Coordinates of C-alpha atoms and ligand atoms in Angstrom, one line a residue:
M1 CA 85.1 122.0 129.7
T2 CA 86.2 118.4 129.3
P3 CA 89.7 117.9 131.0
R4 CA 92.3 117.3 128.6
P5 CA 93.9 113.7 128.4
F6 CA 97.1 113.0 130.7
R7 CA 99.1 112.2 127.4
E8 CA 97.9 114.0 124.7
A9 CA 98.6 114.7 121.0
R10 CA 96.5 117.2 119.6
I11 CA 96.0 117.2 115.8
D12 CA 94.8 120.2 114.2
L13 CA 93.1 119.5 111.1
G14 CA 92.7 122.9 110.2
A15 CA 96.3 123.1 110.0
I16 CA 96.8 120.1 107.9
A17 CA 94.0 121.6 105.6
H18 CA 95.9 124.7 105.6
N19 CA 99.2 122.9 104.5
I20 CA 97.4 120.8 101.8
G21 CA 96.1 124.2 100.4
A22 CA 99.6 126.1 100.7
L23 CA 101.7 123.0 99.1
R24 CA 99.1 123.0 96.2
A25 CA 99.4 126.7 95.6
A26 CA 103.1 126.0 95.6
T27 CA 103.5 123.3 93.6
A28 CA 100.6 123.8 91.0
T29 CA 100.0 120.0 89.6
D30 CA 96.6 118.4 88.3
Y31 CA 96.7 116.1 91.1
A32 CA 97.9 115.6 94.7
M33 CA 98.4 112.7 96.5
V34 CA 98.4 113.1 100.5
V35 CA 100.5 110.3 101.9
V36 CA 98.9 108.8 105.2
K37 CA 101.3 105.7 105.7
S38 CA 102.3 104.8 109.2
R39 CA 99.2 106.4 110.5
A40 CA 99.8 109.3 108.4
Y41 CA 103.3 109.9 110.1
G42 CA 101.4 109.7 113.7
H43 CA 98.8 112.0 112.9
G44 CA 96.0 109.3 112.3
A45 CA 95.3 108.2 109.0
V46 CA 91.5 108.2 108.7
E47 CA 91.2 111.3 110.1
V48 CA 93.6 112.9 108.0
A49 CA 92.3 110.9 104.8
R50 CA 88.9 112.6 105.4
T51 CA 90.7 116.0 105.8
A52 CA 92.3 115.6 102.6
E53 CA 89.5 114.2 100.8
E54 CA 87.4 117.4 102.4
T55 CA 90.1 119.8 100.7
G56 CA 89.5 118.1 97.4
V57 CA 92.8 116.2 97.1
E58 CA 92.6 113.6 94.3
W59 CA 94.9 110.7 95.8
L60 CA 95.7 109.2 99.2
G61 CA 98.9 107.1 99.3
V62 CA 100.1 104.3 101.8
A63 CA 102.8 101.9 102.1
S64 CA 100.8 98.6 102.6
I65 CA 97.5 97.2 101.0
E66 CA 96.3 97.1 105.1
E67 CA 97.0 100.7 105.3
G68 CA 94.7 101.3 102.5
L69 CA 92.1 98.7 103.3
E70 CA 91.5 100.3 106.7
L71 CA 91.0 103.9 104.7
R72 CA 88.4 101.8 102.7
E73 CA 86.8 100.2 106.0
A74 CA 86.1 103.8 107.4
D75 CA 84.5 104.6 103.8
I76 CA 87.0 106.9 102.5
R77 CA 86.2 106.3 98.8
L78 CA 89.2 108.5 97.0
P79 CA 91.7 107.1 94.8
V80 CA 94.4 104.9 96.9
L81 CA 97.9 103.8 95.7
A82 CA 99.5 101.0 97.8
W83 CA 103.1 100.6 97.3
L84 CA 105.4 98.2 99.4
H85 CA 103.9 94.4 99.5
D86 CA 104.2 91.3 101.1
P87 CA 105.8 89.1 98.6
A88 CA 103.3 86.2 99.7
A89 CA 100.5 89.2 99.5
D90 CA 97.1 88.1 98.4
F91 CA 95.9 91.0 96.4
G92 CA 92.5 90.1 96.2
P93 CA 91.0 92.1 98.6
A94 CA 93.2 95.2 97.4
V95 CA 91.9 94.6 93.7
D96 CA 88.3 94.3 95.4
A97 CA 88.6 97.6 97.3
G98 CA 89.8 99.4 93.9
I99 CA 93.2 100.0 95.6
D100 CA 95.8 101.0 93.0
L101 CA 99.0 98.8 93.4
G102 CA 102.6 99.9 92.7
V103 CA 104.3 97.5 91.1
S104 CA 108.3 97.1 91.1
Y105 CA 109.2 93.5 89.7
L106 CA 108.3 90.9 87.1
D107 CA 106.8 88.2 89.7
Q108 CA 104.7 90.7 91.4
L109 CA 103.2 91.8 88.3
D110 CA 102.1 88.2 87.1
R111 CA 100.7 87.4 90.6
I112 CA 98.5 90.8 90.5
A113 CA 97.7 89.7 87.0
A114 CA 96.5 86.4 88.0
T115 CA 94.4 87.6 91.0
P116 CA 90.6 87.7 90.4
G117 CA 89.3 91.1 89.1
V118 CA 90.8 94.0 87.1
A119 CA 94.0 95.6 89.2
A120 CA 94.9 98.9 88.5
V121 CA 98.7 99.4 88.7
Q122 CA 101.2 101.7 88.7
L123 CA 104.6 100.7 87.6
K124 CA 107.7 101.8 89.6
I125 CA 110.9 102.4 88.1
D126 CA 114.3 103.1 90.3
T127 CA 115.6 106.2 89.1
G128 CA 118.3 106.2 91.3
L129 CA 117.2 106.0 95.0
G130 CA 118.4 101.9 95.3
R131 CA 115.1 101.0 97.0
N132 CA 111.8 100.1 95.4
G133 CA 111.3 99.8 92.0
A134 CA 112.3 98.1 88.8
S135 CA 116.0 98.8 88.0
P136 CA 116.4 100.1 84.5
T137 CA 117.9 96.7 82.9
E138 CA 114.5 95.1 84.2
W139 CA 112.2 97.9 83.1
R140 CA 111.9 96.6 79.5
E141 CA 110.9 93.3 80.4
L142 CA 108.3 94.6 83.1
V143 CA 106.6 97.2 81.0
E144 CA 106.4 94.9 77.9
A145 CA 105.0 92.0 80.3
A146 CA 102.3 94.8 81.6
A147 CA 101.5 95.6 78.3
A148 CA 100.6 92.1 77.5
H149 CA 98.4 91.4 80.4
A150 CA 96.4 94.7 79.8
R151 CA 95.7 93.7 76.0
V152 CA 94.1 90.5 77.6
G153 CA 92.2 92.5 80.4
R154 CA 94.3 91.3 83.5
I155 CA 95.3 94.7 84.4
M156 CA 95.0 98.4 83.7
V157 CA 98.2 100.8 84.0
R158 CA 97.4 103.8 85.2
G159 CA 100.6 105.2 86.1
V160 CA 104.3 105.3 85.9
W161 CA 106.2 106.5 88.8
S162 CA 109.5 106.8 91.0
H163 CA 110.8 108.6 94.1
L164 CA 113.9 110.9 94.6
A165 CA 116.8 110.3 96.6
N166 CA 117.0 113.7 97.6
A167 CA 120.8 114.0 97.1
G168 CA 121.1 117.4 95.6
E169 CA 120.3 119.3 92.5
D170 CA 122.5 117.1 89.9
A171 CA 121.3 113.9 91.2
D172 CA 117.8 114.9 91.2
L173 CA 118.1 116.3 87.7
A174 CA 119.4 113.0 86.8
Q175 CA 116.6 111.1 88.4
V176 CA 113.8 113.4 86.2
A177 CA 115.8 112.4 83.1
A178 CA 116.2 109.0 84.0
F179 CA 112.0 108.9 84.6
E180 CA 111.4 110.3 81.1
Q181 CA 113.8 107.8 79.5
A182 CA 111.7 105.0 81.5
V183 CA 108.3 106.6 80.5
A184 CA 109.4 106.5 76.5
V185 CA 110.4 102.8 77.0
A186 CA 106.8 102.1 78.6
R187 CA 105.4 104.0 75.5
E188 CA 107.4 102.0 73.2
A189 CA 105.8 98.9 74.7
G190 CA 102.3 100.3 74.0
L191 CA 101.6 101.9 77.6
A192 CA 99.7 105.1 77.8
P193 CA 99.6 105.7 81.6
D194 CA 97.7 108.5 82.6
I195 CA 99.5 109.6 85.7
L196 CA 103.3 110.3 85.9
H197 CA 104.8 111.2 89.3
L198 CA 108.3 111.3 90.9
A199 CA 108.2 113.9 93.7
A200 CA 107.3 114.2 97.2
T201 CA 107.4 117.3 99.6
A202 CA 111.0 118.1 99.0
G203 CA 111.0 117.7 95.3
A204 CA 107.4 118.9 94.7
I205 CA 108.6 122.3 96.3
G206 CA 112.5 122.2 95.0
V207 CA 112.5 120.8 91.9
P208 CA 110.0 121.9 89.6
S209 CA 110.8 119.5 86.4
A210 CA 110.0 116.4 88.7
R211 CA 106.3 117.5 89.1
F212 CA 104.8 115.7 86.1
D213 CA 101.0 115.4 86.9
L214 CA 101.1 114.7 90.5
V215 CA 102.9 115.3 93.6
R216 CA 103.3 113.1 96.5
L217 CA 102.8 115.1 99.8
G218 CA 103.7 113.6 103.1
I219 CA 105.8 115.6 105.6
G220 CA 104.6 119.1 104.3
V221 CA 101.0 118.1 104.8
Y222 CA 102.1 117.7 108.5
G223 CA 103.4 121.1 108.6
L224 CA 107.1 120.5 109.0
S225 CA 109.7 120.7 106.3
P226 CA 112.1 118.0 104.6
F227 CA 114.4 120.7 104.4
G228 CA 115.1 122.0 108.1
P229 CA 113.5 124.3 110.7
E230 CA 113.7 127.8 108.7
S231 CA 111.5 126.7 105.8
S232 CA 108.3 125.2 107.6
A233 CA 107.6 128.7 108.5
E234 CA 109.1 130.2 104.9
L235 CA 106.6 127.8 103.1
G236 CA 103.7 129.2 105.3
L237 CA 103.2 125.4 106.8
R238 CA 101.8 125.0 110.4
P239 CA 102.8 122.1 112.3
A240 CA 99.6 120.1 113.0
M241 CA 100.6 118.0 116.0
E242 CA 100.8 119.4 119.4
L243 CA 102.3 116.8 122.1
S244 CA 101.8 117.6 126.0
A245 CA 101.0 116.1 128.9
A246 CA 99.9 117.2 132.2
V247 CA 102.6 117.7 135.1
A248 CA 102.2 114.7 137.2
S249 CA 104.1 115.7 140.5
V250 CA 106.2 118.4 141.4
K251 CA 108.9 118.3 144.1
R252 CA 111.4 120.7 145.8
V253 CA 115.0 119.6 146.2
G254 CA 118.0 120.8 147.5
A255 CA 121.2 121.4 145.5
S256 CA 123.5 119.0 143.9
S257 CA 120.5 116.4 143.9
G258 CA 120.9 113.9 141.4
V259 CA 118.2 113.4 138.7
S260 CA 116.9 110.2 137.1
Y261 CA 118.8 107.2 136.1
G262 CA 122.6 107.5 136.2
H263 CA 122.6 110.8 137.7
D264 CA 123.6 112.4 134.4
Y265 CA 122.1 115.7 135.6
R266 CA 122.7 117.2 139.3
T267 CA 120.7 120.7 140.3
T268 CA 123.0 123.3 141.3
R269 CA 120.9 124.8 143.6
P270 CA 117.5 124.5 145.5
T271 CA 115.1 123.9 142.7
T272 CA 111.8 122.8 141.7
L273 CA 111.5 119.3 139.8
A274 CA 108.4 118.6 137.4
L275 CA 107.7 115.0 136.5
V276 CA 106.2 114.8 133.1
P277 CA 104.7 111.7 132.1
L278 CA 105.9 110.7 128.7
G279 CA 109.0 108.6 128.0
Y280 CA 110.4 106.4 125.3
G281 CA 107.6 104.0 125.8
D282 CA 105.6 106.6 124.3
G283 CA 108.0 107.3 121.4
I284 CA 110.1 110.2 122.9
P285 CA 113.9 109.5 121.9
R286 CA 115.9 108.7 125.0
H287 CA 118.8 110.0 122.7
A288 CA 117.4 113.4 123.6
S289 CA 118.1 112.7 127.1
G290 CA 119.6 116.3 128.7
R291 CA 118.6 118.2 125.4
G292 CA 114.7 117.8 124.4
P293 CA 113.1 121.1 124.9
V294 CA 109.7 121.0 127.2
S295 CA 108.0 124.5 127.5
I296 CA 105.8 124.7 131.1
N297 CA 103.6 127.8 131.5
G298 CA 105.5 129.9 128.8
V299 CA 108.8 128.9 129.3
T300 CA 111.2 126.2 127.7
Y301 CA 113.7 124.3 129.7
P302 CA 116.0 121.0 128.5
V303 CA 114.8 117.9 129.8
A304 CA 117.0 117.1 133.1
G305 CA 118.8 113.9 132.7
R306 CA 118.0 110.6 131.0
I307 CA 114.4 110.1 129.5
A308 CA 113.2 107.1 130.9
M309 CA 110.4 104.4 129.5
D310 CA 107.6 106.4 131.1
Q311 CA 108.8 109.8 132.2
L312 CA 111.1 112.6 132.3
V313 CA 111.9 115.4 134.7
V314 CA 112.0 119.2 134.1
D315 CA 114.2 121.5 136.3
V316 CA 112.0 124.5 136.4
G317 CA 114.1 126.4 138.9
D318 CA 112.0 128.9 141.0
A319 CA 109.1 129.1 138.4
E320 CA 105.7 128.4 140.0
V321 CA 104.8 125.0 138.3
G322 CA 101.8 123.1 139.8
V323 CA 100.6 119.6 139.5
G324 CA 98.4 119.5 136.4
D325 CA 100.0 122.3 134.5
R326 CA 100.6 121.3 130.6
A327 CA 103.9 120.4 129.8
I328 CA 104.5 121.1 125.8
L329 CA 107.3 118.8 124.0
F330 CA 106.5 120.1 120.5
G331 CA 103.9 122.2 118.7
D332 CA 103.4 125.3 116.3
P333 CA 106.5 127.9 116.8
A334 CA 103.6 130.6 116.4
D335 CA 102.5 129.3 119.8
G336 CA 105.9 129.8 121.3
V337 CA 106.6 126.0 121.8
P338 CA 109.6 124.2 120.8
T339 CA 109.1 122.0 117.3
A340 CA 109.0 118.6 116.0
T341 CA 112.0 119.7 114.3
D342 CA 113.7 120.8 117.5
W343 CA 113.4 117.6 119.1
A344 CA 114.6 115.7 115.7
E345 CA 117.8 118.0 116.4
A346 CA 118.1 117.0 120.1
A347 CA 117.8 113.3 119.2
D348 CA 120.1 113.8 115.9
T349 CA 117.3 112.7 113.8
I350 CA 114.6 114.2 111.5
D351 CA 111.3 115.6 112.3
Y352 CA 109.5 112.7 110.4
E353 CA 110.6 110.2 113.1
I354 CA 109.8 112.3 116.2
V355 CA 106.1 112.6 114.9
T356 CA 105.7 109.1 113.1
R357 CA 107.0 107.5 116.4
I358 CA 104.6 109.1 118.6
G359 CA 102.2 106.4 120.1
G360 CA 102.5 104.3 123.3
R361 CA 100.1 105.6 126.0
I362 CA 99.4 109.3 124.2
E363 CA 95.8 109.8 123.2
R364 CA 95.4 111.6 119.7
T365 CA 92.9 114.6 119.9
Y366 CA 91.4 116.3 117.0
R367 CA 90.1 119.7 116.6
S368 CA 89.1 121.7 113.2
Ligands
PLP1 C1 106.7 108.7 102.3 C2 106.6 108.4 100.5 C3 106.3 110.0 100.3 C4 106.0 111.0 101.2 O1 107.3 111.9 101.3 P1 107.6 113.2 102.4 O2 109.1 113.5 102.1 O3 106.9 113.0 103.6 O4 106.7 114.1 101.6 C5 106.1 110.1 98.9 N1 106.3 108.9 98.4 C6 106.8 107.7 98.6 C7 107.1 106.7 97.9 C8 107.0 107.8 100.0 O5 107.3 106.5 100.4

């Protein structure tokens, strides 16, 4: 057996394939998009995209064109939609690579239409999130301009889409209604978009009327819930990332020993301290100091004291812990270990942020 990396984010591609299947079965749309932006939420964009391709997913989603080009360089041929562009972007490479472009405003549309080749675009309406997308007052002008560019063969309008704010059922349904209205305006302008889409994981599961032709699946693919700790297992999802490191050193100390910067933690009895080589430089949130859970040899302990840049300490009492034992910060609760959601609670954030930030010196490995 090859030794495991000192610091390892082990990605279970089988879990990712399983989660895609579970989400598709639960949402029943013609098309599913797997969102692989930001290194596939820290899981590795190319590896996740290949797995998505093998499961028969129809689309991949990324924020930036560069993320889309990275997939093409890895010879991933699935349709890709990229939606967040540098205002000064050269859209040529994306058009050449057959990457669909999300379009949010008129100047962006005109620049895309002026790019050599025929860009496939998906027009985005802001139905209430207040982020990207044309506001309803700008929408008619945008779709009429798109129809004009399409008539002369400068672009192809493949889709119309938007994004939910997850601000409660009434707000979701108001966004669905605003979306339907925007689609009607697009049709009046002469467009016949093939693909309408509004829902990410939370909407795909919780708002059936938001599913339309395609759902954009992000967090659920990685086995985490957009709603909180319970529903991940309820939805039959399996967390795909296990973050662990080898215990780097172990020492016995007396009662009343201060641990880590500021001595926020003090031992209350003679005890054993295990040093884990993971810190905020690797994406472990310092805000979880004193709280973040760590499992060593089947027992879960809170981090003792402050999380430093490169390391954290665990007070394991009188447990038999040796150098090289595996310290698991999070993984699949079915293995009896803490979850990314537990870390999110300890750091007062969401599980999305926990996995996406994992990086630094941590080596990603894969199993299927
Ligand atoms: C990130 C993102 C998604 C995926 O969201 P999840 O909540 O992770 O499923 C879908 N659509 C857009 C536009 C996004 O930015």
